[in-house]
Amino acid sequence: VQGPAGDESVRWLHKQWANVLRVRNDGMPVLGFTWYSLTDQVDWDTALREDNGRVNLLGLFDLDRKIRPAGEAYATLIREWRAVLPTQSTALTVP
């Protein structure tokens, strides 16, 4: 098993979110924010070139679908910012 500890993932998430807010406040339109990956990855450390069975702890959920600290923090960001950020975009409108 490899990857950042829960606290490191949460810090990384908040750092990325702060960057999103910074560019948004500078006038750059923000259409979304996605955390990769949803679940932990297997053999991601070797770009899937080797079948080692190593679990990389990078997901919002573990492989048993149990939420990780970063997943809880991501859900909190969504709850806290839902009313502030637009939920629709003209860029995504289908003609």
JSON list of C-alpha atoms in Angstrom, two decimals:
[
{"chain": "A", "resi": 1, "resn": "VAL", "atom": "CA", "xyz": [0.00, 0.00, 0.00]},
{"chain": "A", "resi": 2, "resn": "GLN", "atom": "CA", "xyz": [1.43, 3.34, -1.03]},
{"chain": "A", "resi": 3, "resn": "GLY", "atom": "CA", "xyz": [0.23, 6.90, -1.04]},
{"chain": "A", "resi": 4, "resn": "PRO", "atom": "CA", "xyz": [-0.28, 9.95, 1.08]},
{"chain": "A", "resi": 5, "resn": "ALA", "atom": "CA", "xyz": [-1.67, 9.72, 4.55]},
{"chain": "A", "resi": 6, "resn": "GLY", "atom": "CA", "xyz": [-5.22, 10.97, 5.01]},
{"chain": "A", "resi": 7, "resn": "ASP", "atom": "CA", "xyz": [-4.08, 14.33, 6.36]},
{"chain": "A", "resi": 8, "resn": "GLU", "atom": "CA", "xyz": [-1.73, 14.83, 3.39]},
{"chain": "A", "resi": 9, "resn": "SER", "atom": "CA", "xyz": [-4.53, 14.15, 0.92]},
{"chain": "A", "resi": 10, "resn": "VAL", "atom": "CA", "xyz": [-6.80, 16.61, 2.72]},
{"chain": "A", "resi": 11, "resn": "ARG", "atom": "CA", "xyz": [-4.06, 19.27, 2.69]},
{"chain": "A", "resi": 12, "resn": "TRP", "atom": "CA", "xyz": [-3.49, 18.63, -1.03]},
{"chain": "A", "resi": 13, "resn": "LEU", "atom": "CA", "xyz": [-7.23, 18.95, -1.70]},
{"chain": "A", "resi": 14, "resn": "HIS", "atom": "CA", "xyz": [-7.45, 22.26, 0.16]},
{"chain": "A", "resi": 15, "resn": "LYS", "atom": "CA", "xyz": [-4.35, 23.56, -1.63]},
{"chain": "A", "resi": 16, "resn": "GLN", "atom": "CA", "xyz": [-5.88, 22.72, -5.01]},
{"chain": "A", "resi": 17, "resn": "TRP", "atom": "CA", "xyz": [-9.20, 24.28, -4.01]},
{"chain": "A", "resi": 18, "resn": "ALA", "atom": "CA", "xyz": [-7.39, 27.46, -2.91]},
{"chain": "A", "resi": 19, "resn": "ASN", "atom": "CA", "xyz": [-5.78, 27.60, -6.37]},
{"chain": "A", "resi": 20, "resn": "VAL", "atom": "CA", "xyz": [-9.19, 27.23, -8.02]},
{"chain": "A", "resi": 21, "resn": "LEU", "atom": "CA", "xyz": [-10.55, 30.09, -5.94]},
{"chain": "A", "resi": 22, "resn": "ARG", "atom": "CA", "xyz": [-7.51, 32.22, -6.72]},
{"chain": "A", "resi": 23, "resn": "VAL", "atom": "CA", "xyz": [-7.92, 31.92, -10.49]},
{"chain": "A", "resi": 24, "resn": "ARG", "atom": "CA", "xyz": [-11.70, 32.39, -10.14]},
{"chain": "A", "resi": 25, "resn": "ASN", "atom": "CA", "xyz": [-11.15, 35.57, -8.13]},
{"chain": "A", "resi": 26, "resn": "ASP", "atom": "CA", "xyz": [-8.73, 36.75, -10.82]},
{"chain": "A", "resi": 27, "resn": "GLY", "atom": "CA", "xyz": [-11.59, 36.55, -13.32]},
{"chain": "A", "resi": 28, "resn": "MET", "atom": "CA", "xyz": [-11.03, 33.12, -14.86]},
{"chain": "A", "resi": 29, "resn": "PRO", "atom": "CA", "xyz": [-14.35, 31.29, -15.28]},
{"chain": "A", "resi": 30, "resn": "VAL", "atom": "CA", "xyz": [-14.41, 28.02, -13.37]},
{"chain": "A", "resi": 31, "resn": "LEU", "atom": "CA", "xyz": [-16.77, 25.38, -14.70]},
{"chain": "A", "resi": 32, "resn": "GLY", "atom": "CA", "xyz": [-15.90, 22.58, -12.34]},
{"chain": "A", "resi": 33, "resn": "PHE", "atom": "CA", "xyz": [-13.42, 20.89, -10.05]},
{"chain": "A", "resi": 34, "resn": "THR", "atom": "CA", "xyz": [-12.68, 17.18, -10.15]},
{"chain": "A", "resi": 35, "resn": "TRP", "atom": "CA", "xyz": [-10.53, 15.14, -7.79]},
{"chain": "A", "resi": 36, "resn": "TYR", "atom": "CA", "xyz": [-8.76, 12.18, -9.32]},
{"chain": "A", "resi": 37, "resn": "SER", "atom": "CA", "xyz": [-9.35, 9.55, -8.44]},
{"chain": "A", "resi": 38, "resn": "LEU", "atom": "CA", "xyz": [-12.67, 8.47, -7.03]},
{"chain": "A", "resi": 39, "resn": "THR", "atom": "CA", "xyz": [-11.17, 5.24, -5.66]},
{"chain": "A", "resi": 40, "resn": "ASP", "atom": "CA", "xyz": [-7.69, 4.08, -4.75]},
{"chain": "A", "resi": 41, "resn": "GLN", "atom": "CA", "xyz": [-5.61, 2.85, -7.67]},
{"chain": "A", "resi": 42, "resn": "VAL", "atom": "CA", "xyz": [-3.87, -0.49, -8.05]},
{"chain": "A", "resi": 43, "resn": "ASP", "atom": "CA", "xyz": [-0.35, -0.37, -9.54]},
{"chain": "A", "resi": 44, "resn": "TRP", "atom": "CA", "xyz": [-0.74, 3.31, -10.42]},
{"chain": "A", "resi": 45, "resn": "ASP", "atom": "CA", "xyz": [2.83, 3.89, -9.19]},
{"chain": "A", "resi": 46, "resn": "THR", "atom": "CA", "xyz": [4.12, 1.93, -12.19]},
{"chain": "A", "resi": 47, "resn": "ALA", "atom": "CA", "xyz": [1.61, 3.41, -14.66]},
{"chain": "A", "resi": 48, "resn": "LEU", "atom": "CA", "xyz": [-0.01, -0.05, -14.86]},
{"chain": "A", "resi": 49, "resn": "ARG", "atom": "CA", "xyz": [3.11, -1.43, -16.60]},
{"chain": "A", "resi": 50, "resn": "GLU", "atom": "CA", "xyz": [3.65, -3.97, -13.81]},
{"chain": "A", "resi": 51, "resn": "ASP", "atom": "CA", "xyz": [1.17, -6.24, -12.06]},
{"chain": "A", "resi": 52, "resn": "ASN", "atom": "CA", "xyz": [2.37, -5.85, -8.47]},
{"chain": "A", "resi": 53, "resn": "GLY", "atom": "CA", "xyz": [-0.98, -5.54, -6.74]},
{"chain": "A", "resi": 54, "resn": "ARG", "atom": "CA", "xyz": [0.14, -2.41, -4.89]},
{"chain": "A", "resi": 55, "resn": "VAL", "atom": "CA", "xyz": [-2.72, -0.23, -3.74]},
{"chain": "A", "resi": 56, "resn": "ASN", "atom": "CA", "xyz": [-2.04, 3.49, -4.07]},
{"chain": "A", "resi": 57, "resn": "LEU", "atom": "CA", "xyz": [-4.07, 5.42, -1.50]},
{"chain": "A", "resi": 58, "resn": "LEU", "atom": "CA", "xyz": [-5.16, 8.31, -3.69]},
{"chain": "A", "resi": 59, "resn": "GLY", "atom": "CA", "xyz": [-8.92, 8.04, -3.91]},
{"chain": "A", "resi": 60, "resn": "LEU", "atom": "CA", "xyz": [-11.81, 9.72, -2.20]},
{"chain": "A", "resi": 61, "resn": "PHE", "atom": "CA", "xyz": [-12.87, 6.15, -1.34]},
{"chain": "A", "resi": 62, "resn": "ASP", "atom": "CA", "xyz": [-10.88, 3.00, -0.68]},
{"chain": "A", "resi": 63, "resn": "LEU", "atom": "CA", "xyz": [-11.39, -0.14, -2.74]},
{"chain": "A", "resi": 64, "resn": "ASP", "atom": "CA", "xyz": [-14.07, -1.33, -0.30]},
{"chain": "A", "resi": 65, "resn": "ARG", "atom": "CA", "xyz": [-15.98, 1.92, -1.03]},
{"chain": "A", "resi": 66, "resn": "LYS", "atom": "CA", "xyz": [-15.30, 3.30, 2.44]},
{"chain": "A", "resi": 67, "resn": "ILE", "atom": "CA", "xyz": [-14.90, 7.07, 2.37]},
{"chain": "A", "resi": 68, "resn": "ARG", "atom": "CA", "xyz": [-11.43, 8.42, 3.07]},
{"chain": "A", "resi": 69, "resn": "PRO", "atom": "CA", "xyz": [-10.63, 11.70, 4.89]},
{"chain": "A", "resi": 70, "resn": "ALA", "atom": "CA", "xyz": [-10.13, 13.43, 1.52]},
{"chain": "A", "resi": 71, "resn": "GLY", "atom": "CA", "xyz": [-13.59, 12.23, 0.48]},
{"chain": "A", "resi": 72, "resn": "GLU", "atom": "CA", "xyz": [-15.12, 13.73, 3.63]},
{"chain": "A", "resi": 73, "resn": "ALA", "atom": "CA", "xyz": [-13.26, 17.00, 2.98]},
{"chain": "A", "resi": 74, "resn": "TYR", "atom": "CA", "xyz": [-14.42, 17.01, -0.66]},
{"chain": "A", "resi": 75, "resn": "ALA", "atom": "CA", "xyz": [-18.03, 16.53, 0.45]},
{"chain": "A", "resi": 76, "resn": "THR", "atom": "CA", "xyz": [-17.62, 19.42, 2.90]},
{"chain": "A", "resi": 77, "resn": "LEU", "atom": "CA", "xyz": [-16.30, 21.69, 0.13]},
{"chain": "A", "resi": 78, "resn": "ILE", "atom": "CA", "xyz": [-19.32, 20.86, -2.01]},
{"chain": "A", "resi": 79, "resn": "ARG", "atom": "CA", "xyz": [-21.73, 21.62, 0.85]},
{"chain": "A", "resi": 80, "resn": "GLU", "atom": "CA", "xyz": [-19.99, 24.87, 1.75]},
{"chain": "A", "resi": 81, "resn": "TRP", "atom": "CA", "xyz": [-19.62, 26.22, -1.79]},
{"chain": "A", "resi": 82, "resn": "ARG", "atom": "CA", "xyz": [-22.80, 24.90, -3.44]},
{"chain": "A", "resi": 83, "resn": "ALA", "atom": "CA", "xyz": [-24.70, 28.17, -2.98]},
{"chain": "A", "resi": 84, "resn": "VAL", "atom": "CA", "xyz": [-21.76, 30.35, -4.06]},
{"chain": "A", "resi": 85, "resn": "LEU", "atom": "CA", "xyz": [-20.65, 28.70, -7.27]},
{"chain": "A", "resi": 86, "resn": "PRO", "atom": "CA", "xyz": [-22.90, 28.58, -10.32]},
{"chain": "A", "resi": 87, "resn": "THR", "atom": "CA", "xyz": [-24.42, 25.22, -11.15]},
{"chain": "A", "resi": 88, "resn": "GLN", "atom": "CA", "xyz": [-25.07, 26.04, -14.79]},
{"chain": "A", "resi": 89, "resn": "SER", "atom": "CA", "xyz": [-22.85, 27.28, -17.58]},
{"chain": "A", "resi": 90, "resn": "THR", "atom": "CA", "xyz": [-23.64, 28.62, -21.02]},
{"chain": "A", "resi": 91, "resn": "ALA", "atom": "CA", "xyz": [-20.52, 26.81, -22.22]},
{"chain": "A", "resi": 92, "resn": "LEU", "atom": "CA", "xyz": [-22.22, 23.51, -21.49]},
{"chain": "A", "resi": 93, "resn": "THR", "atom": "CA", "xyz": [-25.52, 24.33, -23.19]},
{"chain": "A", "resi": 94, "resn": "VAL", "atom": "CA", "xyz": [-26.50, 21.97, -25.98]},
{"chain": "A", "resi": 95, "resn": "PRO", "atom": "CA", "xyz": [-27.74, 23.85, -29.07]}
]
